[in-house]
Amino acid sequence: MVAIFGLLTDFGERDPYRGQLASVLLRRCPSCQLIDLSHRVDPHNILQGAFFLRASWPYLPEGCVVVAVVDPGVGGSRDIVLLRSGEGYVLAPDNGLLELMFRHARLDGLWRLSTERYPWRSATFHGRDVFAPLAADLVTCRNPDGLGTRLSVRDMVRLQYGEAEFEGDYLVVHVLHVDRFGNCVLNIPEDSREKELLESGGAKMMEPESVFVPAVAAYCDIPAGRPGLLPGSQGYLELATDRESCAELLGLGNGDRCLFCLP
Amino acid sequence: MVAIFGLLTDFGERDPYRGQLASVLLRRCPSCQLIDLSHRVDPHNILQGAFFLRASWPYLPEGCVVVAVVDPGVGGSRDIVLLRSGEGYVLAPDNGLLELMFRHARLDGLWRLSTERYPWRSATFHGRDVFAPLAADLVTCRNPDGLGTRLSVRDMVRLQYGEAEFEGDYLVVHVLHVDRFGNCVLNIPEDSREKELLESGGAKMMEPESVFVPAVAAYCDIPAGRPGLLPGSQGYLELATDRESCAELLGLGNGDRCLFCLP
Amino acid sequence: MVAIFGLLTDFGERDPYRGQLASVLLRRCPSCQLIDLSHRVDPHNILQGAFFLRASWPYLPEGCVVVAVVDPGVGGSRDIVLLRSGEGYVLAPDNGLLELMFRHARLDGLWRLSTERYPWRSATFHGRDVFAPLAADLVTCRNPDGLGTRLSVRDMVRLQYGEAEFEGDYLVVHVLHVDRFGNCVLNIPEDSREKELLESGGAKMMEPESVFVPAVAAYCDIPAGRPGLLPGSQGYLELATDRESCAELLGLGNGDRCLFCLP
């Protein structure tokens, strides 16, 4: 069986950090496959990393081990944890990066990993010096109980992050992520409240602009130069404009608030 | 035989879209090789994608299947087509992305692909949900006739794009692409008119500046701080400056016009 | 044995240059592994490339062949050279890109490579047309003496680059590289003078600001909003701030000077 690692970090692509992490994996597993989910999580942006991870999880090959490193507390006392979901694993710092996996993915095991076997570790680059060898150990032994001790979600650091909320007739929403095309991913998971918006055919937006936003199925169904609501490809409702940046049209950025008035 | 996929998209590298597309390919073909041609085609810039594809085609390994997704019409009525050239294939939306392949590559087959077998597809991310499984089907079966129906180039959407044109003693040229080094790739294919410029030793540029532009073989043959004309590495004539950005020197960007007076 | 190539260039990720180089390697070695160290060396910045190479070298898998192309003199008279260190190799232009390997890595052989066998080469893209086939030849034959003639370091182009220097009670330092997080890598290798700074507990910085800079082990040990000195992960001392950009805090960029007053 081919070992497959998924990589998700805030290292960027200019510095040789991703290459060094990959080098350590390839030293140990010369025939592995590497899938770069993203290395452009904004520096230290744990919520964005959590979103990229949760959005990508359903597509990863069976048995994939994701090495997720958005780790502002590197070198301090934060733990390194391992989550199992189905046949797949994620290795991450215990800082909230797994938050959306806890909420939306099947949870088949959780471990705090022992890092004492890596005494040569730097204090500033555990991705290369601790996470990568731990991930290689895992695909070699496939026995997480040999790598650490079992935890429950109650023992984990949780991320303060709210999904969309109703306030009277209003729905208060935040932009979870603006993508390259200016599509605004909203904090409304596809299996929840968006049905109310979508099934009712749309909603009146009150903020940032006063405009009716129709619910559509595809970008091309959105009237030119206007925003529309549609089920996105990342597991959340999206606010989009056809062939233009909706973020620019409405002046929206990551974390910004939108207000809808429900019919 | 190792399955090799080439990837060419406008997804960028920050969002996890390329990673999700790669994940679907690796689920189906765990031992495949992936070659990223570029994921930084400007959003929806079909001509730039067409150029990157045509420029890279001669170097791809035999039997490579390129998944080319610059697809502003995703979710609408545009078709997905498959082009065969030699032993290689390109899968692309029928929106002009194959234009420079039609003009410059050997054409050994063209199919409109049936997408009905992918009913679970999102309406916004066919790269992951339709193109990737189609590409995996193709390398598994190697029988395009089983995936769709034959087309001819006459049935395809063509890109309005003109190559350099003579107007009297003048040659009207456009910048096809400015690369990272500021080299300006011109819309003059290497097998055509540039010989007139190169064999005559250069030409007087009239726009954007009035300056004689010598024809040279290598960057180091260009006089310091001046523009020169040379056969580029991407199949087109290039306007360049030695160790400096010619685009900055002349104030040129993608699509800008240059005028040469022929000797 | 799996052939493993490391890639280090200033090609960027937008243009299809890295993809074309990879294509040529995969034509010749369809089962190889590719490790991208970086393609975002600043255009023509040989010192930055030299730093990325030296910093990454200890982590590369045994027997890896690095193709290092930061090559402003492409098409001119500069040589292409091959360096062996342990079981690994680097192929590079003879322009100083190997400087930090000469200073800090074990040196087990040096060759000037014959390029006459590649008469089809472009004059502007030797990475794809000469370096890549040479690298493939090397992993195929593993006999560098068959590819060129032996050199000594004395025959090589050297990079004018100084490490930190004492001037009386002062230590004059330069910023070798600012990374994505704003950490400032200083030109003080980990096996040399930094011990004086680190073992003394820190130093008074005189330029660019007058502030005591404590020596710490990890980012979290740095007082909030202040700079600290620590052993970095790249083989050099770093100036950093906890969860903030030290480069922004102190207004530092690549090549800038810092002055410390030793206790």
PDB file of C-alpha atoms in Angstrom, chain B residues 2 4 13 33-42 48 51-52 55-62 177-181 183 185 217-221 230-234 238 242-244 254, chain C residues 9-24 26-27 29-34 36 39-44 46 71-77 122-125 128-129 180:
ATOM      1  CA  VAL B   2       2.957   4.986 -14.487  1.00  0.00           C
ATOM      2  CA  ILE B   4       1.025  10.825 -15.338  1.00  0.00           C
ATOM      3  CA  GLU B  13      -2.139  27.929  -4.411  1.00  0.00           C
ATOM      4  CA  GLN B  33       2.617  11.163 -10.957  1.00  0.00           C
ATOM      5  CA  LEU B  34       1.285  14.718 -10.947  1.00  0.00           C
ATOM      6  CA  ILE B  35       2.941  17.566 -12.850  1.00  0.00           C
ATOM      7  CA  ASP B  36       1.737  21.025 -11.886  1.00  0.00           C
ATOM      8  CA  LEU B  37       2.096  23.163 -15.006  1.00  0.00           C
ATOM      9  CA  SER B  38       0.610  26.174 -13.265  1.00  0.00           C
ATOM     10  CA  HIS B  39      -2.219  26.987 -10.906  1.00  0.00           C
ATOM     11  CA  ARG B  40      -1.632  30.698 -11.257  1.00  0.00           C
ATOM     12  CA  VAL B  41      -3.346  31.369 -14.528  1.00  0.00           C
ATOM     13  CA  ASP B  42      -5.075  34.681 -13.797  1.00  0.00           C
ATOM     14  CA  GLN B  48      -3.110  32.810 -20.686  1.00  0.00           C
ATOM     15  CA  PHE B  51      -0.538  29.799 -23.843  1.00  0.00           C
ATOM     16  CA  PHE B  52       0.787  27.891 -20.808  1.00  0.00           C
ATOM     17  CA  ALA B  55       4.101  26.150 -24.423  1.00  0.00           C
ATOM     18  CA  SER B  56       4.384  23.162 -22.075  1.00  0.00           C
ATOM     19  CA  TRP B  57       2.957  20.490 -24.335  1.00  0.00           C
ATOM     20  CA  PRO B  58       6.211  19.476 -26.140  1.00  0.00           C
ATOM     21  CA  TYR B  59       7.909  18.661 -22.830  1.00  0.00           C
ATOM     22  CA  LEU B  60       5.259  16.488 -21.180  1.00  0.00           C
ATOM     23  CA  PRO B  61       5.984  12.782 -20.814  1.00  0.00           C
ATOM     24  CA  GLU B  62       4.454  10.510 -23.409  1.00  0.00           C
ATOM     25  CA  HIS B 177       2.531  37.117 -21.421  1.00  0.00           C
ATOM     26  CA  VAL B 178       4.943  38.906 -19.103  1.00  0.00           C
ATOM     27  CA  ASP B 179       6.892  36.341 -17.112  1.00  0.00           C
ATOM     28  CA  ARG B 180       8.383  36.579 -13.613  1.00  0.00           C
ATOM     29  CA  PHE B 181      11.606  38.059 -14.934  1.00  0.00           C
ATOM     30  CA  ASN B 183      10.453  39.035 -20.256  1.00  0.00           C
ATOM     31  CA  VAL B 185       6.463  36.943 -24.731  1.00  0.00           C
ATOM     32  CA  ALA B 217      20.635  34.786 -29.288  1.00  0.00           C
ATOM     33  CA  ALA B 218      20.927  35.093 -25.505  1.00  0.00           C
ATOM     34  CA  TYR B 219      20.164  37.603 -22.749  1.00  0.00           C
ATOM     35  CA  CYS B 220      23.843  38.407 -22.279  1.00  0.00           C
ATOM     36  CA  ASP B 221      24.052  39.622 -25.867  1.00  0.00           C
ATOM     37  CA  LEU B 230      15.273  36.735 -29.046  1.00  0.00           C
ATOM     38  CA  PRO B 231      13.766  33.327 -29.624  1.00  0.00           C
ATOM     39  CA  GLY B 232      12.306  32.507 -26.233  1.00  0.00           C
ATOM     40  CA  SER B 233      11.946  29.139 -24.579  1.00  0.00           C
ATOM     41  CA  GLN B 234       8.140  29.009 -24.828  1.00  0.00           C
ATOM     42  CA  GLU B 238      10.485  37.419 -26.654  1.00  0.00           C
ATOM     43  CA  ASP B 242      19.620  41.463 -19.645  1.00  0.00           C
ATOM     44  CA  ARG B 243      19.210  40.896 -15.873  1.00  0.00           C
ATOM     45  CA  GLU B 244      16.398  43.461 -15.690  1.00  0.00           C
ATOM     46  CA  ASN B 254      -0.183  41.451 -20.720  1.00  0.00           C
TER      47      ASN B 254
ATOM     48  CA  THR C   9      14.966  27.843  -8.619  1.00  0.00           C
ATOM     49  CA  ASP C  10      13.905  31.457  -9.024  1.00  0.00           C
ATOM     50  CA  PHE C  11      11.234  30.498 -11.599  1.00  0.00           C
ATOM     51  CA  GLY C  12       8.244  31.393  -9.434  1.00  0.00           C
ATOM     52  CA  GLU C  13       5.070  29.343  -9.493  1.00  0.00           C
ATOM     53  CA  ARG C  14       2.990  31.230 -12.054  1.00  0.00           C
ATOM     54  CA  ASP C  15       4.970  30.626 -15.234  1.00  0.00           C
ATOM     55  CA  PRO C  16       5.048  26.991 -16.395  1.00  0.00           C
ATOM     56  CA  TYR C  17       8.852  26.808 -16.081  1.00  0.00           C
ATOM     57  CA  ARG C  18       8.991  24.543 -13.031  1.00  0.00           C
ATOM     58  CA  GLY C  19       6.404  22.273 -14.663  1.00  0.00           C
ATOM     59  CA  GLN C  20       8.463  22.010 -17.850  1.00  0.00           C
ATOM     60  CA  LEU C  21      11.623  21.198 -15.898  1.00  0.00           C
ATOM     61  CA  ALA C  22       9.692  18.535 -13.942  1.00  0.00           C
ATOM     62  CA  SER C  23       8.274  17.176 -17.204  1.00  0.00           C
ATOM     63  CA  VAL C  24      11.738  16.573 -18.623  1.00  0.00           C
ATOM     64  CA  LEU C  26       9.688  12.589 -15.493  1.00  0.00           C
ATOM     65  CA  ARG C  27      10.140  11.706 -19.167  1.00  0.00           C
ATOM     66  CA  CYS C  29      12.729   8.940 -14.777  1.00  0.00           C
ATOM     67  CA  PRO C  30       8.986   8.181 -14.644  1.00  0.00           C
ATOM     68  CA  SER C  31       9.094   6.865 -11.078  1.00  0.00           C
ATOM     69  CA  CYS C  32      11.205   9.604  -9.548  1.00  0.00           C
ATOM     70  CA  GLN C  33      10.276  11.718  -6.549  1.00  0.00           C
ATOM     71  CA  LEU C  34      10.531  15.504  -6.781  1.00  0.00           C
ATOM     72  CA  ASP C  36      10.470  21.424  -4.354  1.00  0.00           C
ATOM     73  CA  HIS C  39      10.876  28.258  -6.637  1.00  0.00           C
ATOM     74  CA  ARG C  40      10.510  31.653  -5.046  1.00  0.00           C
ATOM     75  CA  VAL C  41      14.122  32.653  -4.712  1.00  0.00           C
ATOM     76  CA  ASP C  42      13.968  36.337  -5.692  1.00  0.00           C
ATOM     77  CA  PRO C  43      14.820  36.626  -9.399  1.00  0.00           C
ATOM     78  CA  HIS C  44      18.614  36.347  -9.829  1.00  0.00           C
ATOM     79  CA  ILE C  46      22.164  34.064  -5.817  1.00  0.00           C
ATOM     80  CA  ASP C  71      21.090  31.581 -13.374  1.00  0.00           C
ATOM     81  CA  PRO C  72      21.208  35.193 -14.582  1.00  0.00           C
ATOM     82  CA  GLY C  73      24.092  34.285 -16.910  1.00  0.00           C
ATOM     83  CA  VAL C  74      22.128  31.598 -18.793  1.00  0.00           C
ATOM     84  CA  GLY C  75      23.194  31.324 -22.399  1.00  0.00           C
ATOM     85  CA  GLY C  76      26.547  32.999 -21.728  1.00  0.00           C
ATOM     86  CA  SER C  77      29.916  31.488 -20.923  1.00  0.00           C
ATOM     87  CA  SER C 122      17.536  27.044 -25.871  1.00  0.00           C
ATOM     88  CA  ALA C 123      19.748  29.964 -24.881  1.00  0.00           C
ATOM     89  CA  THR C 124      17.322  31.146 -22.224  1.00  0.00           C
ATOM     90  CA  PHE C 125      16.137  28.058 -20.335  1.00  0.00           C
ATOM     91  CA  ARG C 128      14.764  22.594 -18.633  1.00  0.00           C
ATOM     92  CA  ASP C 129      17.056  21.952 -21.598  1.00  0.00           C
ATOM     93  CA  ARG C 180       7.185  34.515   5.934  1.00  0.00           C
TER      94      ARG C 180
END
